[in-house]
Amino acid sequence: MKIKILFALTFFFCIKLYSQNTYVFFGSFNRDKNTEGIFVYQLDTIKGKLSKVTTVKNILNPSYLTLSPNGKYVFACTESKTKNAGSVSSFEFNPENKSLMFINSQKSGGENPVYLTAHQNGKWLINGNYTEGSASVYPISEYGKIQPMVQNFQFTEGSIDPERQERSHIHSTVFSPDFRYIFMPDLGADKIRCYKFNDHKNEPLESCKIPFTKTTMGSGPRHFTFHPNGNFAYCIEELSGTVSAFRYSDGALESIQRINTHSEKYKENFESSDIHISPDGHFLYASNRGIEDNIAIFLIQNNGTLKTIGYQPTLGKHTRVFAIDKSGKFLITTNSRTGNVTVFRRDLRTGLLQKVGKKVKIKSVSCVQIRKY
C-alpha cells in the first residue's frame, strides 16, 4: 500500500511539475515607460490557469514580441505608435529564476514597428515598420544582443483606400518553412512581398524572381502563416475581413481560395487581425476585432482550402494577437481595449474552443507568445 501511495504521489508531482514549465509572454501598449510593459506568466497545462511570474518596466509600448528559437531571448517591437520613434529591443529570459532582463535596443529603421521574426539559427532578426512601410534586418550576437541593422527596405506605393492605404504599410515579416524566403504582407499596397534569405551573407536579403504577389484591391493583407506541411500558406486581410489561401512552392504563391472570416450578417467595418494553424495542421484560426471580437475557426481540407466551422467570442474587445501552444491544447487571446486575456482549451478532434481558467487583466495587452521550457 505504501508503495502504491508513494508511486501515486510521485506521479502526481511529475504531472504537476510538467504542467508548470510552459511560459506565456505578453506585450502591451503601456504608453508610459514607468509602468509595466512586458508580462510573463506560467500556464498550468492541466487547468489552463495563468499565474504571473515577472514584469518589465522602463520600456515604451512593447507591442509585439517574438522569441529566439531556443527560447532564451525575447525580442520586442518597442516605441510602437510613438511619433517619430521606433525601436527593437532584446531581453534575456531565465526560467530557473523566472527573470526577464533587458539587453539592448536598436532603431527600427522606420516609425511604428509592429512585427518581428527570428531566423531558426538564432543569428538574424527582421522587423516590419507599419507607418513608414519598411523592413529592417539585424544580426543577433551569441548572447542575444541586437547588432546595428545591415539592411533597410523602404516601400512607398499605396492602394485604393484613401484612409488606410495612402502608402505602404508592412504589417508582418514571416519566414518560409525552409527559411530561404521572407514574406512581408503590405497592408497599404495590397501586396505580399517576397525576398530571398541567405544567412551566409552580410546582407542576407535579395529580391525574389517574383518580388510580390498581388492581393485583392482594398483587402489590406496583414498577417501570414504557413501550413505545417509547407505546401500551403494563408494571409489574413484586415480591411476586407477575409483569408486568402495559397499553394506554395519555392518562393511562389498560387491563389486557391478566398474566404470570409466573418458571418454573412456583417458587410463592412472589418478589422481582421491575426492568423494561426493548429500544430497538427487540421484547423486554421483567424481573429476578428471591431464589432465581432471573435475567433473564426476553419477546417483545413486536403487540398488546402478552408471550410468554416464556427466562431468563438473572445470575451473582450479588440482581439489583436492570439497564440496556440505547441501541444495544440490551448489558444490564448489578447483583447487590448478591455485589457484582458482569455485562455481557451482546444478540442483536438473538432477544433472548437472552450474557455478555461479566469480572465487575466493586463492593461492595453497587444501580443502573446507561448513557450514550453
GROMACS .gro file of C-alpha atoms in nm:
model
  373
    1MET     CA    1   0.000   0.000   0.000
    2LYS     CA    2   0.282   0.242   0.091
    3ILE     CA    3   0.449   0.172  -0.243
    4LYS     CA    4   0.124   0.248  -0.428
    5ILE     CA    5   0.078   0.573  -0.236
    6LEU     CA    6   0.440   0.672  -0.300
    7PHE     CA    7   0.400   0.593  -0.670
    8ALA     CA    8   0.078   0.795  -0.689
    9LEU     CA    9   0.238   1.093  -0.515
   10THR     CA   10   0.544   1.074  -0.742
   11PHE     CA   11   0.322   1.053  -1.050
   12PHE     CA   12   0.114   1.349  -0.931
   13PHE     CA   13   0.428   1.552  -0.857
   14CYS     CA   14   0.571   1.476  -1.203
   15ILE     CA   15   0.245   1.575  -1.374
   16LYS     CA   16   0.226   1.896  -1.172
   17LEU     CA   17   0.589   1.979  -1.247
   18TYR     CA   18   0.536   1.910  -1.618
   19SER     CA   19   0.231   2.134  -1.621
   20GLN     CA   20   0.426   2.429  -1.482
   21ASN     CA   21   0.708   2.464  -1.735
   22THR     CA   22   0.509   2.648  -2.001
   23TYR     CA   23   0.550   3.025  -2.000
   24VAL     CA   24   0.336   3.292  -2.166
   25PHE     CA   25   0.478   3.631  -2.269
   26PHE     CA   26   0.255   3.934  -2.318
   27GLY     CA   27   0.339   4.267  -2.482
   28SER     CA   28   0.133   4.583  -2.443
   29PHE     CA   29   0.085   4.948  -2.527
   30ASN     CA   30   0.181   5.077  -2.184
   31ARG     CA   31   0.210   5.441  -2.310
   32ASP     CA   32   0.437   5.521  -2.015
   33LYS     CA   33   0.776   5.355  -1.973
   34ASN     CA   34   0.750   5.389  -1.596
   35THR     CA   35   0.466   5.137  -1.592
   36GLU     CA   36   0.483   4.765  -1.665
   37GLY     CA   37   0.508   4.684  -2.037
   38ILE     CA   38   0.602   4.316  -2.075
   39PHE     CA   39   0.440   4.046  -1.862
   40VAL     CA   40   0.545   3.684  -1.809
   41TYR     CA   41   0.303   3.420  -1.679
   42GLN     CA   42   0.315   3.047  -1.620
   43LEU     CA   43   0.045   2.836  -1.783
   44ASP     CA   44  -0.091   2.544  -1.586
   45THR     CA   45  -0.144   2.298  -1.871
   46ILE     CA   46  -0.384   2.090  -1.663
   47LYS     CA   47  -0.626   2.362  -1.552
   48GLY     CA   48  -0.545   2.635  -1.803
   49LYS     CA   49  -0.472   2.883  -1.525
   50LEU     CA   50  -0.226   3.172  -1.573
   51SER     CA   51  -0.003   3.282  -1.284
   52LYS     CA   52   0.211   3.597  -1.300
   53VAL     CA   53   0.588   3.539  -1.288
   54THR     CA   54   0.753   3.873  -1.362
   55THR     CA   55   0.713   4.202  -1.547
   56VAL     CA   56   0.937   4.460  -1.715
   57LYS     CA   57   0.924   4.840  -1.683
   58ASN     CA   58   1.131   5.117  -1.845
   59ILE     CA   59   1.040   5.014  -2.198
   60LEU     CA   60   0.778   5.201  -2.403
   61ASN     CA   61   0.498   5.031  -2.597
   62PRO     CA   62   0.645   4.679  -2.641
   63SER     CA   63   0.354   4.597  -2.870
   64TYR     CA   64   0.480   4.280  -3.041
   65LEU     CA   65   0.707   4.004  -2.911
   66THR     CA   66   0.888   3.708  -3.062
   67LEU     CA   67   1.118   3.452  -2.902
   68SER     CA   68   1.455   3.322  -3.013
   69PRO     CA   69   1.449   2.960  -3.137
   70ASN     CA   70   1.600   2.835  -2.810
   71GLY     CA   71   1.360   3.047  -2.601
   72LYS     CA   72   1.644   3.221  -2.419
   73TYR     CA   73   1.578   3.566  -2.563
   74VAL     CA   74   1.266   3.775  -2.609
   75PHE     CA   75   1.268   4.036  -2.884
   76ALA     CA   76   1.017   4.322  -2.880
   77CYS     CA   77   0.893   4.596  -3.107
   78THR     CA   78   0.929   4.899  -2.880
   79GLU     CA   79   0.816   5.261  -2.906
   80SER     CA   80   0.536   5.141  -3.134
   81LYS     CA   81   0.284   5.415  -3.214
   82THR     CA   82   0.529   5.669  -3.075
   83LYS     CA   83   0.558   5.966  -3.312
   84ASN     CA   84   0.897   5.999  -3.485
   85ALA     CA   85   1.030   5.694  -3.298
   86GLY     CA   86   1.058   5.319  -3.317
   87SER     CA   87   1.299   5.056  -3.188
   88VAL     CA   88   1.354   4.685  -3.142
   89SER     CA   89   1.471   4.553  -2.806
   90SER     CA   90   1.619   4.234  -2.665
   91PHE     CA   91   1.569   4.066  -2.326
   92GLU     CA   92   1.711   3.752  -2.167
   93PHE     CA   93   1.463   3.512  -2.005
   94ASN     CA   94   1.577   3.273  -1.733
   95PRO     CA   95   1.306   3.017  -1.644
   96GLU     CA   96   1.502   2.892  -1.344
   97ASN     CA   97   1.495   3.220  -1.155
   98LYS     CA   98   1.195   3.349  -1.353
   99SER     CA   99   1.362   3.672  -1.462
  100LEU     CA  100   1.343   3.882  -1.778
  101MET     CA  101   1.636   4.122  -1.813
  102PHE     CA  102   1.690   4.397  -2.070
  103ILE     CA  103   1.990   4.352  -2.303
  104ASN     CA  104   1.979   4.635  -2.560
  105SER     CA  105   1.783   4.824  -2.825
  106GLN     CA  106   1.837   4.938  -3.183
  107LYS     CA  107   1.645   5.185  -3.400
  108SER     CA  108   1.375   5.011  -3.602
  109GLY     CA  109   1.454   5.189  -3.929
  110GLY     CA  110   1.103   5.331  -3.956
  111GLU     CA  111   0.817   5.459  -3.746
  112ASN     CA  112   0.582   5.221  -3.566
  113PRO     CA  113   0.744   4.874  -3.570
  114VAL     CA  114   0.469   4.610  -3.545
  115TYR     CA  115   0.619   4.266  -3.612
  116LEU     CA  116   0.941   4.072  -3.552
  117THR     CA  117   1.063   3.732  -3.664
  118ALA     CA  118   1.382   3.544  -3.581
  119HIS     CA  119   1.572   3.305  -3.808
  120GLN     CA  120   1.590   2.941  -3.695
  121ASN     CA  121   1.968   2.970  -3.642
  122GLY     CA  122   1.913   3.250  -3.390
  123LYS     CA  123   2.152   3.483  -3.572
  124TRP     CA  124   1.910   3.713  -3.756
  125LEU     CA  125   1.610   3.929  -3.674
  126ILE     CA  126   1.372   4.101  -3.919
  127ASN     CA  127   1.114   4.362  -3.826
  128GLY     CA  128   0.836   4.535  -4.016
  129ASN     CA  129   0.754   4.904  -3.967
  130TYR     CA  130   0.391   4.985  -4.032
  131THR     CA  131   0.367   5.364  -4.057
  132GLU     CA  132   0.662   5.419  -4.289
  133GLY     CA  133   0.625   5.094  -4.481
  134SER     CA  134   0.970   4.945  -4.431
  135ALA     CA  135   1.155   4.635  -4.311
  136SER     CA  136   1.492   4.609  -4.134
  137VAL     CA  137   1.742   4.327  -4.089
  138TYR     CA  138   1.963   4.282  -3.780
  139PRO     CA  139   2.238   4.034  -3.687
  140ILE     CA  140   2.198   3.883  -3.338
  141SER     CA  141   2.509   3.815  -3.129
  142GLU     CA  142   2.571   3.493  -2.939
  143TYR     CA  143   2.433   3.643  -2.619
  144GLY     CA  144   2.113   3.789  -2.762
  145LYS     CA  145   2.240   4.140  -2.833
  146ILE     CA  146   2.082   4.307  -3.137
  147GLN     CA  147   2.352   4.447  -3.363
  148PRO     CA  148   2.301   4.758  -3.581
  149MET     CA  149   2.082   4.695  -3.885
  150VAL     CA  150   2.254   4.582  -4.202
  151GLN     CA  151   1.962   4.630  -4.444
  152ASN     CA  152   1.654   4.850  -4.459
  153PHE     CA  153   1.394   4.834  -4.735
  154GLN     CA  154   1.156   5.128  -4.784
  155PHE     CA  155   0.831   5.099  -4.981
  156THR     CA  156   0.602   5.384  -5.081
  157GLU     CA  157   0.316   5.278  -5.309
  158GLY     CA  158  -0.040   5.262  -5.175
  159SER     CA  159  -0.374   5.131  -5.299
  160ILE     CA  160  -0.743   5.224  -5.329
  161ASP     CA  161  -0.847   5.302  -4.969
  162PRO     CA  162  -0.756   5.672  -4.915
  163GLU     CA  163  -0.773   5.648  -4.535
  164ARG     CA  164  -0.580   5.324  -4.477
  165GLN     CA  165  -0.379   5.276  -4.797
  166GLU     CA  166  -0.228   5.617  -4.865
  167ARG     CA  167   0.114   5.445  -4.871
  168SER     CA  168   0.287   5.116  -4.798
  169HIS     CA  169   0.231   4.959  -4.452
  170ILE     CA  170   0.436   4.646  -4.381
  171HIS     CA  171   0.241   4.451  -4.119
  172SER     CA  172   0.438   4.127  -4.076
  173THR     CA  173   0.761   3.953  -4.173
  174VAL     CA  174   0.733   3.573  -4.198
  175PHE     CA  175   0.994   3.314  -4.296
  176SER     CA  176   0.909   3.028  -4.530
  177PRO     CA  177   0.924   2.681  -4.368
  178ASP     CA  178   1.277   2.623  -4.503
  179PHE     CA  179   1.388   2.976  -4.400
  180ARG     CA  180   1.508   3.051  -4.755
  181TYR     CA  181   1.250   3.325  -4.812
  182ILE     CA  182   1.084   3.602  -4.612
  183PHE     CA  183   0.730   3.719  -4.689
  184MET     CA  184   0.601   4.067  -4.599
  185PRO     CA  185   0.227   4.138  -4.624
  186ASP     CA  186   0.189   4.506  -4.717
  187LEU     CA  187  -0.149   4.632  -4.597
  188GLY     CA  188  -0.107   4.965  -4.773
  189ALA     CA  189  -0.013   4.833  -5.117
  190ASP     CA  190  -0.225   4.514  -5.130
  191LYS     CA  191   0.085   4.303  -5.190
  192ILE     CA  192   0.264   4.013  -5.022
  193ARG     CA  193   0.630   4.098  -5.080
  194CYS     CA  194   0.895   3.828  -5.113
  195TYR     CA  195   1.272   3.829  -5.055
  196LYS     CA  196   1.529   3.552  -5.070
  197PHE     CA  197   1.722   3.499  -4.749
  198ASN     CA  198   2.087   3.386  -4.749
  199ASP     CA  199   2.213   3.361  -4.392
  200HIS     CA  200   2.575   3.330  -4.507
  201LYS     CA  201   2.582   3.684  -4.649
  202ASN     CA  202   2.643   4.001  -4.452
  203GLU     CA  203   2.335   4.146  -4.622
  204PRO     CA  204   2.110   3.840  -4.642
  205LEU     CA  205   1.802   3.973  -4.824
  206GLU     CA  206   1.778   3.997  -5.203
  207SER     CA  207   1.482   4.027  -5.438
  208CYS     CA  208   1.286   3.719  -5.541
  209LYS     CA  209   1.219   3.628  -5.903
  210ILE     CA  210   0.858   3.712  -5.824
  211PRO     CA  211   0.901   4.018  -5.597
  212PHE     CA  212   0.541   4.024  -5.478
  213THR     CA  213   0.203   3.856  -5.503
  214LYS     CA  214  -0.093   4.088  -5.557
  215THR     CA  215  -0.394   4.054  -5.330
  216THR     CA  216  -0.746   4.183  -5.397
  217MET     CA  217  -0.752   4.562  -5.415
  218GLY     CA  218  -0.858   4.713  -5.084
  219SER     CA  219  -0.810   4.387  -4.894
  220GLY     CA  220  -0.523   4.503  -4.671
  221PRO     CA  221  -0.306   4.189  -4.618
  222ARG     CA  222  -0.189   4.182  -4.256
  223HIS     CA  223  -0.054   3.855  -4.104
  224PHE     CA  224   0.068   3.543  -4.279
  225THR     CA  225   0.129   3.179  -4.190
  226PHE     CA  226   0.237   2.850  -4.346
  227HIS     CA  227   0.079   2.510  -4.311
  228PRO     CA  228   0.300   2.262  -4.120
  229ASN     CA  229   0.336   2.053  -4.439
  230GLY     CA  230   0.493   2.353  -4.617
  231ASN     CA  231   0.262   2.322  -4.918
  232PHE     CA  232   0.008   2.591  -4.831
  233ALA     CA  233   0.013   2.948  -4.699
  234TYR     CA  234  -0.260   3.175  -4.565
  235CYS     CA  235  -0.292   3.552  -4.533
  236ILE     CA  236  -0.549   3.735  -4.324
  237GLU     CA  237  -0.673   4.055  -4.487
  238GLU     CA  238  -0.769   4.322  -4.237
  239LEU     CA  239  -0.975   4.562  -4.444
  240SER     CA  240  -1.192   4.305  -4.626
  241GLY     CA  241  -1.232   4.054  -4.341
  242THR     CA  242  -1.103   3.764  -4.547
  243VAL     CA  243  -0.841   3.490  -4.556
  244SER     CA  244  -0.660   3.417  -4.882
  245ALA     CA  245  -0.526   3.064  -4.925
  246PHE     CA  246  -0.229   2.984  -5.149
  247ARG     CA  247  -0.048   2.681  -5.279
  248TYR     CA  248   0.320   2.736  -5.200
  249SER     CA  249   0.641   2.619  -5.369
  250ASP     CA  250   0.995   2.762  -5.363
  251GLY     CA  251   0.908   3.127  -5.304
  252ALA     CA  252   0.595   3.129  -5.524
  253LEU     CA  253   0.234   3.171  -5.409
  254GLU     CA  254  -0.059   3.045  -5.619
  255SER     CA  255  -0.405   3.158  -5.510
  256ILE     CA  256  -0.651   2.874  -5.444
  257GLN     CA  257  -0.926   3.035  -5.233
  258ARG     CA  258  -1.054   3.350  -5.064
  259ILE     CA  259  -1.300   3.310  -4.776
  260ASN     CA  260  -1.470   3.544  -4.527
  261THR     CA  261  -1.357   3.543  -4.164
  262HIS     CA  262  -1.695   3.682  -4.060
  263SER     CA  263  -2.054   3.560  -4.081
  264GLU     CA  264  -2.279   3.675  -4.364
  265LYS     CA  265  -2.466   3.925  -4.145
  266TYR     CA  266  -2.165   4.159  -4.145
  267LYS     CA  267  -2.097   4.358  -4.461
  268GLU     CA  268  -1.845   4.629  -4.363
  269ASN     CA  269  -1.613   4.774  -4.098
  270PHE     CA  270  -1.390   4.466  -4.079
  271GLU     CA  271  -1.079   4.459  -3.860
  272SER     CA  272  -0.940   4.109  -3.905
  273SER     CA  273  -0.605   4.079  -3.731
  274ASP     CA  274  -0.419   3.753  -3.666
  275ILE     CA  275  -0.398   3.401  -3.808
  276HIS     CA  276  -0.258   3.068  -3.684
  277ILE     CA  277  -0.279   2.698  -3.766
  278SER     CA  278  -0.304   2.415  -3.513
  279PRO     CA  279   0.019   2.213  -3.482
  280ASP     CA  280  -0.148   1.907  -3.637
  281GLY     CA  281  -0.238   2.112  -3.946
  282HIS     CA  282  -0.610   2.032  -3.927
  283PHE     CA  283  -0.754   2.370  -3.827
  284LEU     CA  284  -0.695   2.738  -3.903
  285TYR     CA  285  -0.794   3.018  -3.665
  286ALA     CA  286  -0.839   3.387  -3.752
  287SER     CA  287  -0.919   3.676  -3.518
  288ASN     CA  288  -1.175   3.949  -3.585
  289ARG     CA  289  -1.181   4.279  -3.399
  290GLY     CA  290  -1.434   4.562  -3.431
  291ILE     CA  291  -1.799   4.463  -3.399
  292GLU     CA  292  -1.726   4.091  -3.375
  293ASP     CA  293  -1.430   4.027  -3.142
  294ASN     CA  294  -1.416   3.657  -3.209
  295ILE     CA  295  -1.202   3.375  -3.342
  296ALA     CA  296  -1.317   3.228  -3.673
  297ILE     CA  297  -1.250   2.854  -3.691
  298PHE     CA  298  -1.183   2.672  -4.019
  299LEU     CA  299  -1.123   2.312  -4.114
  300ILE     CA  300  -0.824   2.279  -4.350
  301GLN     CA  301  -0.915   2.033  -4.624
  302ASN     CA  302  -0.671   1.803  -4.802
  303ASN     CA  303  -0.633   2.043  -5.097
  304GLY     CA  304  -0.551   2.335  -4.866
  305THR     CA  305  -0.886   2.510  -4.894
  306LEU     CA  306  -1.083   2.614  -4.587
  307LYS     CA  307  -1.428   2.522  -4.458
  308THR     CA  308  -1.590   2.739  -4.191
  309ILE     CA  309  -1.657   2.551  -3.866
  310GLY     CA  310  -1.777   2.830  -3.639
  311TYR     CA  311  -1.695   3.139  -3.433
  312GLN     CA  312  -1.579   3.174  -3.074
  313PRO     CA  313  -1.629   3.509  -2.891
  314THR     CA  314  -1.306   3.617  -2.721
  315LEU     CA  315  -1.485   3.772  -2.420
  316GLY     CA  316  -1.309   4.103  -2.469
  317LYS     CA  317  -1.278   4.397  -2.707
  318HIS     CA  318  -1.028   4.443  -2.991
  319THR     CA  319  -0.874   4.096  -3.019
  320ARG     CA  320  -0.533   4.184  -3.159
  321VAL     CA  321  -0.296   3.885  -3.140
  322PHE     CA  322  -0.350   3.528  -3.022
  323ALA     CA  323  -0.130   3.220  -2.995
  324ILE     CA  324  -0.160   2.841  -2.984
  325ASP     CA  325   0.077   2.642  -2.764
  326LYS     CA  326   0.298   2.376  -2.923
  327SER     CA  327   0.088   2.089  -2.786
  328GLY     CA  328  -0.217   2.237  -2.956
  329LYS     CA  329  -0.421   2.215  -2.636
  330PHE     CA  330  -0.453   2.586  -2.563
  331LEU     CA  331  -0.531   2.906  -2.752
  332ILE     CA  332  -0.476   3.238  -2.574
  333THR     CA  333  -0.619   3.572  -2.694
  334THR     CA  334  -0.524   3.931  -2.612
  335ASN     CA  335  -0.804   4.189  -2.600
  336SER     CA  336  -0.639   4.530  -2.599
  337ARG     CA  337  -0.933   4.767  -2.542
  338THR     CA  338  -1.075   4.577  -2.246
  339GLY     CA  339  -0.724   4.490  -2.127
  340ASN     CA  340  -0.787   4.124  -2.067
  341VAL     CA  341  -0.650   3.785  -2.170
  342THR     CA  342  -0.867   3.477  -2.230
  343VAL     CA  343  -0.744   3.116  -2.225
  344PHE     CA  344  -0.929   2.856  -2.433
  345ARG     CA  345  -0.886   2.481  -2.436
  346ARG     CA  346  -0.888   2.337  -2.789
  347ASP     CA  347  -1.084   2.025  -2.875
  348LEU     CA  348  -0.818   1.844  -3.078
  349ARG     CA  349  -1.084   1.648  -3.266
  350THR     CA  350  -1.334   1.921  -3.358
  351GLY     CA  351  -1.113   2.231  -3.338
  352LEU     CA  352  -1.369   2.410  -3.121
  353LEU     CA  353  -1.270   2.627  -2.824
  354GLN     CA  354  -1.384   2.631  -2.461
  355LYS     CA  355  -1.289   2.898  -2.210
  356VAL     CA  356  -1.089   2.777  -1.908
  357GLY     CA  357  -0.946   2.950  -1.604
  358LYS     CA  358  -1.015   3.311  -1.510
  359LYS     CA  359  -0.970   3.622  -1.721
  360VAL     CA  360  -0.637   3.791  -1.662
  361LYS     CA  361  -0.631   4.173  -1.663
  362ILE     CA  362  -0.338   4.335  -1.847
  363LYS     CA  363  -0.390   4.697  -1.949
  364SER     CA  364  -0.373   4.752  -2.328
  365VAL     CA  365  -0.238   4.399  -2.385
  366SER     CA  366  -0.148   4.355  -2.751
  367CYS     CA  367   0.055   4.038  -2.809
  368VAL     CA  368   0.110   3.687  -2.673
  369GLN     CA  369   0.373   3.418  -2.727
  370ILE     CA  370   0.379   3.073  -2.562
  371ARG     CA  371   0.685   2.858  -2.494
  372LYS     CA  372   0.748   2.531  -2.311
  373TYR     CA  373   1.087   2.506  -2.134
   0.00000   0.00000   0.00000
